[in-house]
Amino acid sequence: MLRAKKFLSLLAFLVLAFQCVRSLNPSLNDDVLGLIVFKADLQDPLKKLSTWNQDDDTPCNWFGVQCNPRSNRVAELTLDGLSLSGRIGRGLLQLQFLHKLSLSRNNLTGSINPNLTRLENLRIIDLSENSLSGTIPDDFFKECAALRALSLAKNKFSGKIPGSLSSCASLASIDLSSNQFTGSLPAGIWGLNGLRVT
């Protein structure tokens, strides 16, 4: 019951945050909205994200952000080793053209968003060396056709590694080391050509 209340409170906050940001600047694109909502879930003691401002209609010059020069859409988000804490919120799901997400060597907590791999252009995910925990959702890897590299190393994940991992046909590298997983690797992953498991 308490978890349901926390979830509903978080959901209400995110909806309100989207509405507030939209009312401040109705022309904001999904990338700006997504990054501002993502930032709202974080503590940034080094103030590296101070350049992230909803009054700026393009995030391409924001710290840690790289855009595709042709489309001006966010293609890479690299925020490694910045002492960021908090949770990885739903804001990232707005970044439909994201190719690389790297948030390693921070103090991020909470569980992994089950919809993260549904970003159809996402090829690289590095969430290593944080304090992320919980199980990896069973359907986390169901829609991961573009995913080429995944590192969840040095976190606190537990439970079984989902069998849906074998759905990631393009996966070349995966590092799940230094967690608390139980059981064996899904048998289907050995059919993935070129996969390197650490």
mmCIF file with all atom_site columns, C-alpha atoms in Angstrom:
data_model
loop_
_atom_site.group_PDB
_atom_site.id
_atom_site.type_symbol
_atom_site.label_atom_id
_atom_site.label_alt_id
_atom_site.label_comp_id
_atom_site.label_asym_id
_atom_site.label_entity_id
_atom_site.label_seq_id
_atom_site.pdbx_PDB_ins_code
_atom_site.Cartn_x
_atom_site.Cartn_y
_atom_site.Cartn_z
_atom_site.occupancy
_atom_site.B_iso_or_equiv
_atom_site.pdbx_formal_charge
_atom_site.auth_seq_id
_atom_site.auth_comp_id
_atom_site.auth_asym_id
_atom_site.auth_atom_id
_atom_site.pdbx_PDB_model_num
ATOM 1   C CA . MET A 1 1   ? 0.000  0.000   0.000   1.00 0.00 ? 1   MET A CA 1
ATOM 2   C CA . LEU A 1 2   ? 2.805  2.393   0.937   1.00 0.00 ? 2   LEU A CA 1
ATOM 3   C CA . ARG A 1 3   ? 4.649  1.553   -2.303  1.00 0.00 ? 3   ARG A CA 1
ATOM 4   C CA . ALA A 1 4   ? 1.498  2.232   -4.312  1.00 0.00 ? 4   ALA A CA 1
ATOM 5   C CA . LYS A 1 5   ? 1.130  5.635   -2.635  1.00 0.00 ? 5   LYS A CA 1
ATOM 6   C CA . LYS A 1 6   ? 4.782  6.480   -3.342  1.00 0.00 ? 6   LYS A CA 1
ATOM 7   C CA . PHE A 1 7   ? 4.375  5.428   -6.972  1.00 0.00 ? 7   PHE A CA 1
ATOM 8   C CA . LEU A 1 8   ? 1.212  7.505   -7.387  1.00 0.00 ? 8   LEU A CA 1
ATOM 9   C CA . SER A 1 9   ? 2.906  10.499  -5.762  1.00 0.00 ? 9   SER A CA 1
ATOM 10  C CA . LEU A 1 10  ? 5.887  10.169  -8.104  1.00 0.00 ? 10  LEU A CA 1
ATOM 11  C CA . LEU A 1 11  ? 3.619  9.787   -11.126 1.00 0.00 ? 11  LEU A CA 1
ATOM 12  C CA . ALA A 1 12  ? 1.622  12.867  -10.113 1.00 0.00 ? 12  ALA A CA 1
ATOM 13  C CA . PHE A 1 13  ? 4.859  14.826  -9.667  1.00 0.00 ? 13  PHE A CA 1
ATOM 14  C CA . LEU A 1 14  ? 6.130  13.840  -13.118 1.00 0.00 ? 14  LEU A CA 1
ATOM 15  C CA . VAL A 1 15  ? 2.850  14.782  -14.792 1.00 0.00 ? 15  VAL A CA 1
ATOM 16  C CA . LEU A 1 16  ? 2.861  18.101  -12.930 1.00 0.00 ? 16  LEU A CA 1
ATOM 17  C CA . ALA A 1 17  ? 6.502  18.709  -13.869 1.00 0.00 ? 17  ALA A CA 1
ATOM 18  C CA . PHE A 1 18  ? 5.735  18.126  -17.548 1.00 0.00 ? 18  PHE A CA 1
ATOM 19  C CA . GLN A 1 19  ? 2.756  20.497  -17.355 1.00 0.00 ? 19  GLN A CA 1
ATOM 20  C CA . CYS A 1 20  ? 4.760  23.196  -15.546 1.00 0.00 ? 20  CYS A CA 1
ATOM 21  C CA . VAL A 1 21  ? 7.637  23.035  -17.997 1.00 0.00 ? 21  VAL A CA 1
ATOM 22  C CA . ARG A 1 22  ? 5.246  23.114  -20.961 1.00 0.00 ? 22  ARG A CA 1
ATOM 23  C CA . SER A 1 23  ? 3.422  26.140  -19.532 1.00 0.00 ? 23  SER A CA 1
ATOM 24  C CA . LEU A 1 24  ? 6.725  27.992  -19.070 1.00 0.00 ? 24  LEU A CA 1
ATOM 25  C CA . ASN A 1 25  ? 7.706  27.415  -22.670 1.00 0.00 ? 25  ASN A CA 1
ATOM 26  C CA . PRO A 1 26  ? 5.072  25.734  -24.860 1.00 0.00 ? 26  PRO A CA 1
ATOM 27  C CA . SER A 1 27  ? 7.535  25.370  -27.742 1.00 0.00 ? 27  SER A CA 1
ATOM 28  C CA . LEU A 1 28  ? 9.869  23.037  -25.844 1.00 0.00 ? 28  LEU A CA 1
ATOM 29  C CA . ASN A 1 29  ? 10.688 19.878  -27.739 1.00 0.00 ? 29  ASN A CA 1
ATOM 30  C CA . ASP A 1 30  ? 10.629 16.390  -26.245 1.00 0.00 ? 30  ASP A CA 1
ATOM 31  C CA . ASP A 1 31  ? 14.403 16.402  -25.684 1.00 0.00 ? 31  ASP A CA 1
ATOM 32  C CA . VAL A 1 32  ? 14.321 19.525  -23.512 1.00 0.00 ? 32  VAL A CA 1
ATOM 33  C CA . LEU A 1 33  ? 11.292 18.266  -21.591 1.00 0.00 ? 33  LEU A CA 1
ATOM 34  C CA . GLY A 1 34  ? 12.842 14.867  -21.043 1.00 0.00 ? 34  GLY A CA 1
ATOM 35  C CA . LEU A 1 35  ? 16.159 16.233  -19.795 1.00 0.00 ? 35  LEU A CA 1
ATOM 36  C CA . ILE A 1 36  ? 14.537 18.782  -17.457 1.00 0.00 ? 36  ILE A CA 1
ATOM 37  C CA . VAL A 1 37  ? 12.310 16.094  -15.907 1.00 0.00 ? 37  VAL A CA 1
ATOM 38  C CA . PHE A 1 38  ? 15.304 13.720  -15.672 1.00 0.00 ? 38  PHE A CA 1
ATOM 39  C CA . LYS A 1 39  ? 17.306 16.450  -13.899 1.00 0.00 ? 39  LYS A CA 1
ATOM 40  C CA . ALA A 1 40  ? 14.445 17.053  -11.435 1.00 0.00 ? 40  ALA A CA 1
ATOM 41  C CA . ASP A 1 41  ? 14.936 13.514  -10.077 1.00 0.00 ? 41  ASP A CA 1
ATOM 42  C CA . LEU A 1 42  ? 18.644 14.066  -9.380  1.00 0.00 ? 42  LEU A CA 1
ATOM 43  C CA . GLN A 1 43  ? 20.859 15.735  -6.819  1.00 0.00 ? 43  GLN A CA 1
ATOM 44  C CA . ASP A 1 44  ? 23.812 17.402  -8.539  1.00 0.00 ? 44  ASP A CA 1
ATOM 45  C CA . PRO A 1 45  ? 26.358 18.393  -5.860  1.00 0.00 ? 45  PRO A CA 1
ATOM 46  C CA . LEU A 1 46  ? 28.983 19.485  -8.403  1.00 0.00 ? 46  LEU A CA 1
ATOM 47  C CA . LYS A 1 47  ? 26.419 21.686  -10.226 1.00 0.00 ? 47  LYS A CA 1
ATOM 48  C CA . LYS A 1 48  ? 27.413 20.203  -13.568 1.00 0.00 ? 48  LYS A CA 1
ATOM 49  C CA . LEU A 1 49  ? 23.828 20.330  -14.798 1.00 0.00 ? 49  LEU A CA 1
ATOM 50  C CA . SER A 1 50  ? 23.457 24.058  -14.134 1.00 0.00 ? 50  SER A CA 1
ATOM 51  C CA . THR A 1 51  ? 23.563 24.687  -17.903 1.00 0.00 ? 51  THR A CA 1
ATOM 52  C CA . TRP A 1 52  ? 20.361 22.656  -18.273 1.00 0.00 ? 52  TRP A CA 1
ATOM 53  C CA . ASN A 1 53  ? 17.663 25.308  -18.509 1.00 0.00 ? 53  ASN A CA 1
ATOM 54  C CA . GLN A 1 54  ? 14.130 25.030  -19.848 1.00 0.00 ? 54  GLN A CA 1
ATOM 55  C CA . ASP A 1 55  ? 14.444 28.545  -21.299 1.00 0.00 ? 55  ASP A CA 1
ATOM 56  C CA . ASP A 1 56  ? 17.002 27.189  -23.781 1.00 0.00 ? 56  ASP A CA 1
ATOM 57  C CA . ASP A 1 57  ? 15.110 25.656  -26.697 1.00 0.00 ? 57  ASP A CA 1
ATOM 58  C CA . THR A 1 58  ? 18.013 23.420  -27.725 1.00 0.00 ? 58  THR A CA 1
ATOM 59  C CA . PRO A 1 59  ? 19.934 21.203  -25.289 1.00 0.00 ? 59  PRO A CA 1
ATOM 60  C CA . CYS A 1 60  ? 22.819 20.618  -27.714 1.00 0.00 ? 60  CYS A CA 1
ATOM 61  C CA . ASN A 1 61  ? 25.180 22.874  -25.724 1.00 0.00 ? 61  ASN A CA 1
ATOM 62  C CA . TRP A 1 62  ? 24.205 21.487  -22.333 1.00 0.00 ? 62  TRP A CA 1
ATOM 63  C CA . PHE A 1 63  ? 26.847 19.717  -20.263 1.00 0.00 ? 63  PHE A CA 1
ATOM 64  C CA . GLY A 1 64  ? 27.056 16.004  -21.075 1.00 0.00 ? 64  GLY A CA 1
ATOM 65  C CA . VAL A 1 65  ? 24.712 16.240  -24.055 1.00 0.00 ? 65  VAL A CA 1
ATOM 66  C CA . GLN A 1 66  ? 25.654 15.582  -27.672 1.00 0.00 ? 66  GLN A CA 1
ATOM 67  C CA . CYS A 1 67  ? 23.234 16.053  -30.537 1.00 0.00 ? 67  CYS A CA 1
ATOM 68  C CA . ASN A 1 68  ? 23.086 14.630  -34.006 1.00 0.00 ? 68  ASN A CA 1
ATOM 69  C CA . PRO A 1 69  ? 24.343 17.534  -36.176 1.00 0.00 ? 69  PRO A CA 1
ATOM 70  C CA . ARG A 1 70  ? 21.780 16.821  -38.889 1.00 0.00 ? 70  ARG A CA 1
ATOM 71  C CA . SER A 1 71  ? 18.647 16.555  -36.767 1.00 0.00 ? 71  SER A CA 1
ATOM 72  C CA . ASN A 1 72  ? 19.702 18.611  -33.704 1.00 0.00 ? 72  ASN A CA 1
ATOM 73  C CA . ARG A 1 73  ? 18.139 15.891  -31.545 1.00 0.00 ? 73  ARG A CA 1
ATOM 74  C CA . VAL A 1 74  ? 19.864 14.457  -28.465 1.00 0.00 ? 74  VAL A CA 1
ATOM 75  C CA . ALA A 1 75  ? 21.958 11.450  -29.510 1.00 0.00 ? 75  ALA A CA 1
ATOM 76  C CA . GLU A 1 76  ? 24.244 10.960  -26.482 1.00 0.00 ? 76  GLU A CA 1
ATOM 77  C CA . LEU A 1 77  ? 23.954 11.628  -22.768 1.00 0.00 ? 77  LEU A CA 1
ATOM 78  C CA . THR A 1 78  ? 27.235 11.094  -20.893 1.00 0.00 ? 78  THR A CA 1
ATOM 79  C CA . LEU A 1 79  ? 27.267 12.021  -17.192 1.00 0.00 ? 79  LEU A CA 1
ATOM 80  C CA . ASP A 1 80  ? 29.944 9.726   -15.768 1.00 0.00 ? 80  ASP A CA 1
ATOM 81  C CA . GLY A 1 81  ? 31.606 10.284  -12.385 1.00 0.00 ? 81  GLY A CA 1
ATOM 82  C CA . LEU A 1 82  ? 29.675 13.406  -11.358 1.00 0.00 ? 82  LEU A CA 1
ATOM 83  C CA . SER A 1 83  ? 28.523 12.249  -7.881  1.00 0.00 ? 83  SER A CA 1
ATOM 84  C CA . LEU A 1 84  ? 24.925 12.413  -9.081  1.00 0.00 ? 84  LEU A CA 1
ATOM 85  C CA . SER A 1 85  ? 22.415 10.809  -6.754  1.00 0.00 ? 85  SER A CA 1
ATOM 86  C CA . GLY A 1 86  ? 18.716 10.102  -6.982  1.00 0.00 ? 86  GLY A CA 1
ATOM 87  C CA . ARG A 1 87  ? 16.757 7.925   -9.367  1.00 0.00 ? 87  ARG A CA 1
ATOM 88  C CA . ILE A 1 88  ? 16.756 7.447   -13.100 1.00 0.00 ? 88  ILE A CA 1
ATOM 89  C CA . GLY A 1 89  ? 13.320 8.854   -13.822 1.00 0.00 ? 89  GLY A CA 1
ATOM 90  C CA . ARG A 1 90  ? 10.946 8.632   -16.763 1.00 0.00 ? 90  ARG A CA 1
ATOM 91  C CA . GLY A 1 91  ? 12.269 11.796  -18.395 1.00 0.00 ? 91  GLY A CA 1
ATOM 92  C CA . LEU A 1 92  ? 14.780 9.787   -20.426 1.00 0.00 ? 92  LEU A CA 1
ATOM 93  C CA . LEU A 1 93  ? 11.913 8.055   -22.213 1.00 0.00 ? 93  LEU A CA 1
ATOM 94  C CA . GLN A 1 94  ? 11.278 11.315  -24.096 1.00 0.00 ? 94  GLN A CA 1
ATOM 95  C CA . LEU A 1 95  ? 14.693 11.083  -25.792 1.00 0.00 ? 95  LEU A CA 1
ATOM 96  C CA . GLN A 1 96  ? 13.510 9.137   -28.817 1.00 0.00 ? 96  GLN A CA 1
ATOM 97  C CA . PHE A 1 97  ? 16.738 9.640   -30.792 1.00 0.00 ? 97  PHE A CA 1
ATOM 98  C CA . LEU A 1 98  ? 19.124 8.717   -27.958 1.00 0.00 ? 98  LEU A CA 1
ATOM 99  C CA . HIS A 1 99  ? 21.927 6.368   -29.116 1.00 0.00 ? 99  HIS A CA 1
ATOM 100 C CA . LYS A 1 100 ? 24.130 6.326   -26.013 1.00 0.00 ? 100 LYS A CA 1
ATOM 101 C CA . LEU A 1 101 ? 23.286 6.625   -22.315 1.00 0.00 ? 101 LEU A CA 1
ATOM 102 C CA . SER A 1 102 ? 26.239 6.615   -19.909 1.00 0.00 ? 102 SER A CA 1
ATOM 103 C CA . LEU A 1 103 ? 25.649 7.360   -16.217 1.00 0.00 ? 103 LEU A CA 1
ATOM 104 C CA . SER A 1 104 ? 28.459 5.294   -14.707 1.00 0.00 ? 104 SER A CA 1
ATOM 105 C CA . ARG A 1 105 ? 30.377 6.008   -11.481 1.00 0.00 ? 105 ARG A CA 1
ATOM 106 C CA . ASN A 1 106 ? 27.632 7.965   -9.722  1.00 0.00 ? 106 ASN A CA 1
ATOM 107 C CA . ASN A 1 107 ? 25.460 7.303   -6.674  1.00 0.00 ? 107 ASN A CA 1
ATOM 108 C CA . LEU A 1 108 ? 22.193 6.529   -8.444  1.00 0.00 ? 108 LEU A CA 1
ATOM 109 C CA . THR A 1 109 ? 19.709 4.361   -6.563  1.00 0.00 ? 109 THR A CA 1
ATOM 110 C CA . GLY A 1 110 ? 16.392 2.648   -7.177  1.00 0.00 ? 110 GLY A CA 1
ATOM 111 C CA . SER A 1 111 ? 15.383 0.159   -9.817  1.00 0.00 ? 111 SER A CA 1
ATOM 112 C CA . ILE A 1 112 ? 15.924 0.170   -13.545 1.00 0.00 ? 112 ILE A CA 1
ATOM 113 C CA . ASN A 1 113 ? 13.121 1.537   -15.716 1.00 0.00 ? 113 ASN A CA 1
ATOM 114 C CA . PRO A 1 114 ? 11.523 -1.388  -17.578 1.00 0.00 ? 114 PRO A CA 1
ATOM 115 C CA . ASN A 1 115 ? 10.859 0.803   -20.632 1.00 0.00 ? 115 ASN A CA 1
ATOM 116 C CA . LEU A 1 116 ? 14.417 2.052   -21.125 1.00 0.00 ? 116 LEU A CA 1
ATOM 117 C CA . THR A 1 117 ? 15.327 -0.475  -23.818 1.00 0.00 ? 117 THR A CA 1
ATOM 118 C CA . ARG A 1 118 ? 12.188 0.458   -25.759 1.00 0.00 ? 118 ARG A CA 1
ATOM 119 C CA . LEU A 1 119 ? 13.963 3.571   -26.987 1.00 0.00 ? 119 LEU A CA 1
ATOM 120 C CA . GLU A 1 120 ? 14.377 2.187   -30.475 1.00 0.00 ? 120 GLU A CA 1
ATOM 121 C CA . ASN A 1 121 ? 17.623 4.013   -31.294 1.00 0.00 ? 121 ASN A CA 1
ATOM 122 C CA . LEU A 1 122 ? 19.422 3.251   -28.022 1.00 0.00 ? 122 LEU A CA 1
ATOM 123 C CA . ARG A 1 123 ? 22.603 1.276   -28.754 1.00 0.00 ? 123 ARG A CA 1
ATOM 124 C CA . ILE A 1 124 ? 24.753 1.732   -25.632 1.00 0.00 ? 124 ILE A CA 1
ATOM 125 C CA . ILE A 1 125 ? 23.659 1.716   -21.976 1.00 0.00 ? 125 ILE A CA 1
ATOM 126 C CA . ASP A 1 126 ? 26.284 2.074   -19.234 1.00 0.00 ? 126 ASP A CA 1
ATOM 127 C CA . LEU A 1 127 ? 24.843 2.272   -15.718 1.00 0.00 ? 127 LEU A CA 1
ATOM 128 C CA . SER A 1 128 ? 27.837 0.626   -14.046 1.00 0.00 ? 128 SER A CA 1
ATOM 129 C CA . GLU A 1 129 ? 29.249 1.563   -10.631 1.00 0.00 ? 129 GLU A CA 1
ATOM 130 C CA . ASN A 1 130 ? 26.095 2.946   -9.027  1.00 0.00 ? 130 ASN A CA 1
ATOM 131 C CA . SER A 1 131 ? 23.824 1.630   -6.277  1.00 0.00 ? 131 SER A CA 1
ATOM 132 C CA . LEU A 1 132 ? 20.948 0.518   -8.479  1.00 0.00 ? 132 LEU A CA 1
ATOM 133 C CA . SER A 1 133 ? 19.025 -2.412  -7.044  1.00 0.00 ? 133 SER A CA 1
ATOM 134 C CA . GLY A 1 134 ? 16.051 -4.720  -7.453  1.00 0.00 ? 134 GLY A CA 1
ATOM 135 C CA . THR A 1 135 ? 15.439 -7.239  -10.175 1.00 0.00 ? 135 THR A CA 1
ATOM 136 C CA . ILE A 1 136 ? 15.676 -6.665  -13.900 1.00 0.00 ? 136 ILE A CA 1
ATOM 137 C CA . PRO A 1 137 ? 12.062 -6.780  -15.164 1.00 0.00 ? 137 PRO A CA 1
ATOM 138 C CA . ASP A 1 138 ? 11.195 -9.895  -17.194 1.00 0.00 ? 138 ASP A CA 1
ATOM 139 C CA . ASP A 1 139 ? 10.320 -7.885  -20.297 1.00 0.00 ? 139 ASP A CA 1
ATOM 140 C CA . PHE A 1 140 ? 13.264 -5.459  -20.036 1.00 0.00 ? 140 PHE A CA 1
ATOM 141 C CA . PHE A 1 141 ? 14.933 -6.978  -23.098 1.00 0.00 ? 141 PHE A CA 1
ATOM 142 C CA . LYS A 1 142 ? 11.789 -7.656  -25.155 1.00 0.00 ? 142 LYS A CA 1
ATOM 143 C CA . GLU A 1 143 ? 12.304 -4.631  -27.441 1.00 0.00 ? 143 GLU A CA 1
ATOM 144 C CA . CYS A 1 144 ? 16.049 -4.181  -27.717 1.00 0.00 ? 144 CYS A CA 1
ATOM 145 C CA . ALA A 1 145 ? 16.748 -4.679  -31.405 1.00 0.00 ? 145 ALA A CA 1
ATOM 146 C CA . ALA A 1 146 ? 19.272 -1.811  -31.611 1.00 0.00 ? 146 ALA A CA 1
ATOM 147 C CA . LEU A 1 147 ? 21.085 -2.485  -28.305 1.00 0.00 ? 147 LEU A CA 1
ATOM 148 C CA . ARG A 1 148 ? 24.766 -3.313  -28.872 1.00 0.00 ? 148 ARG A CA 1
ATOM 149 C CA . ALA A 1 149 ? 26.401 -2.819  -25.450 1.00 0.00 ? 149 ALA A CA 1
ATOM 150 C CA . LEU A 1 150 ? 25.024 -2.972  -21.911 1.00 0.00 ? 150 LEU A CA 1
ATOM 151 C CA . SER A 1 151 ? 26.872 -2.590  -18.612 1.00 0.00 ? 151 SER A CA 1
ATOM 152 C CA . LEU A 1 152 ? 25.081 -2.922  -15.285 1.00 0.00 ? 152 LEU A CA 1
ATOM 153 C CA . ALA A 1 153 ? 28.286 -3.956  -13.490 1.00 0.00 ? 153 ALA A CA 1
ATOM 154 C CA . LYS A 1 154 ? 29.021 -3.044  -9.862  1.00 0.00 ? 154 LYS A CA 1
ATOM 155 C CA . ASN A 1 155 ? 25.469 -2.362  -8.704  1.00 0.00 ? 155 ASN A CA 1
ATOM 156 C CA . LYS A 1 156 ? 23.147 -4.226  -6.342  1.00 0.00 ? 156 LYS A CA 1
ATOM 157 C CA . PHE A 1 157 ? 20.852 -5.979  -8.795  1.00 0.00 ? 157 PHE A CA 1
ATOM 158 C CA . SER A 1 158 ? 19.453 -9.323  -7.663  1.00 0.00 ? 158 SER A CA 1
ATOM 159 C CA . GLY A 1 159 ? 17.250 -12.150 -8.901  1.00 0.00 ? 159 GLY A CA 1
ATOM 160 C CA . LYS A 1 160 ? 17.466 -13.977 -12.197 1.00 0.00 ? 160 LYS A CA 1
ATOM 161 C CA . ILE A 1 161 ? 18.719 -12.571 -15.478 1.00 0.00 ? 161 ILE A CA 1
ATOM 162 C CA . PRO A 1 162 ? 15.628 -12.475 -17.722 1.00 0.00 ? 162 PRO A CA 1
ATOM 163 C CA . GLY A 1 163 ? 15.402 -14.957 -20.574 1.00 0.00 ? 163 GLY A CA 1
ATOM 164 C CA . SER A 1 164 ? 14.290 -12.081 -22.798 1.00 0.00 ? 164 SER A CA 1
ATOM 165 C CA . LEU A 1 165 ? 17.986 -11.126 -23.006 1.00 0.00 ? 165 LEU A CA 1
ATOM 166 C CA . SER A 1 166 ? 18.251 -13.513 -25.950 1.00 0.00 ? 166 SER A CA 1
ATOM 167 C CA . SER A 1 167 ? 15.905 -11.174 -27.910 1.00 0.00 ? 167 SER A CA 1
ATOM 168 C CA . CYS A 1 168 ? 18.725 -8.620  -28.281 1.00 0.00 ? 168 CYS A CA 1
ATOM 169 C CA . ALA A 1 169 ? 19.929 -9.777  -31.693 1.00 0.00 ? 169 ALA A CA 1
ATOM 170 C CA . SER A 1 170 ? 22.502 -6.969  -32.091 1.00 0.00 ? 170 SER A CA 1
ATOM 171 C CA . LEU A 1 171 ? 24.014 -7.294  -28.611 1.00 0.00 ? 171 LEU A CA 1
ATOM 172 C CA . ALA A 1 172 ? 27.815 -7.532  -28.800 1.00 0.00 ? 172 ALA A CA 1
ATOM 173 C CA . SER A 1 173 ? 28.879 -6.803  -25.207 1.00 0.00 ? 173 SER A CA 1
ATOM 174 C CA . ILE A 1 174 ? 27.213 -7.261  -21.834 1.00 0.00 ? 174 ILE A CA 1
ATOM 175 C CA . ASP A 1 175 ? 28.718 -6.811  -18.361 1.00 0.00 ? 175 ASP A CA 1
ATOM 176 C CA . LEU A 1 176 ? 26.572 -7.887  -15.407 1.00 0.00 ? 176 LEU A CA 1
ATOM 177 C CA . SER A 1 177 ? 29.481 -8.570  -13.040 1.00 0.00 ? 177 SER A CA 1
ATOM 178 C CA . SER A 1 178 ? 29.627 -7.638  -9.346  1.00 0.00 ? 178 SER A CA 1
ATOM 179 C CA . ASN A 1 179 ? 25.896 -7.832  -8.671  1.00 0.00 ? 179 ASN A CA 1
ATOM 180 C CA . GLN A 1 180 ? 23.810 -10.302 -6.676  1.00 0.00 ? 180 GLN A CA 1
ATOM 181 C CA . PHE A 1 181 ? 22.192 -12.234 -9.511  1.00 0.00 ? 181 PHE A CA 1
ATOM 182 C CA . THR A 1 182 ? 21.124 -15.821 -8.928  1.00 0.00 ? 182 THR A CA 1
ATOM 183 C CA . GLY A 1 183 ? 20.794 -18.717 -11.327 1.00 0.00 ? 183 GLY A CA 1
ATOM 184 C CA . SER A 1 184 ? 22.493 -19.183 -14.653 1.00 0.00 ? 184 SER A CA 1
ATOM 185 C CA . LEU A 1 185 ? 22.653 -17.101 -17.806 1.00 0.00 ? 185 LEU A CA 1
ATOM 186 C CA . PRO A 1 186 ? 19.720 -17.647 -20.197 1.00 0.00 ? 186 PRO A CA 1
ATOM 187 C CA . ALA A 1 187 ? 20.650 -20.423 -22.627 1.00 0.00 ? 187 ALA A CA 1
ATOM 188 C CA . GLY A 1 188 ? 19.403 -18.414 -25.604 1.00 0.00 ? 188 GLY A CA 1
ATOM 189 C CA . ILE A 1 189 ? 22.167 -15.817 -25.366 1.00 0.00 ? 189 ILE A CA 1
ATOM 190 C CA . TRP A 1 190 ? 24.743 -18.242 -26.739 1.00 0.00 ? 190 TRP A CA 1
ATOM 191 C CA . GLY A 1 191 ? 22.946 -18.012 -30.061 1.00 0.00 ? 191 GLY A CA 1
ATOM 192 C CA . LEU A 1 192 ? 23.702 -14.290 -30.311 1.00 0.00 ? 192 LEU A CA 1
ATOM 193 C CA . ASN A 1 193 ? 26.500 -13.856 -32.833 1.00 0.00 ? 193 ASN A CA 1
ATOM 194 C CA . GLY A 1 194 ? 29.491 -11.901 -31.583 1.00 0.00 ? 194 GLY A CA 1
ATOM 195 C CA . LEU A 1 195 ? 28.270 -11.563 -27.990 1.00 0.00 ? 195 LEU A CA 1
ATOM 196 C CA . ARG A 1 196 ? 30.946 -11.049 -25.334 1.00 0.00 ? 196 ARG A CA 1
ATOM 197 C CA . VAL A 1 197 ? 29.766 -11.631 -21.743 1.00 0.00 ? 197 VAL A CA 1
ATOM 198 C CA . THR A 1 198 ? 31.666 -10.348 -18.703 1.00 0.00 ? 198 THR A CA 1
#
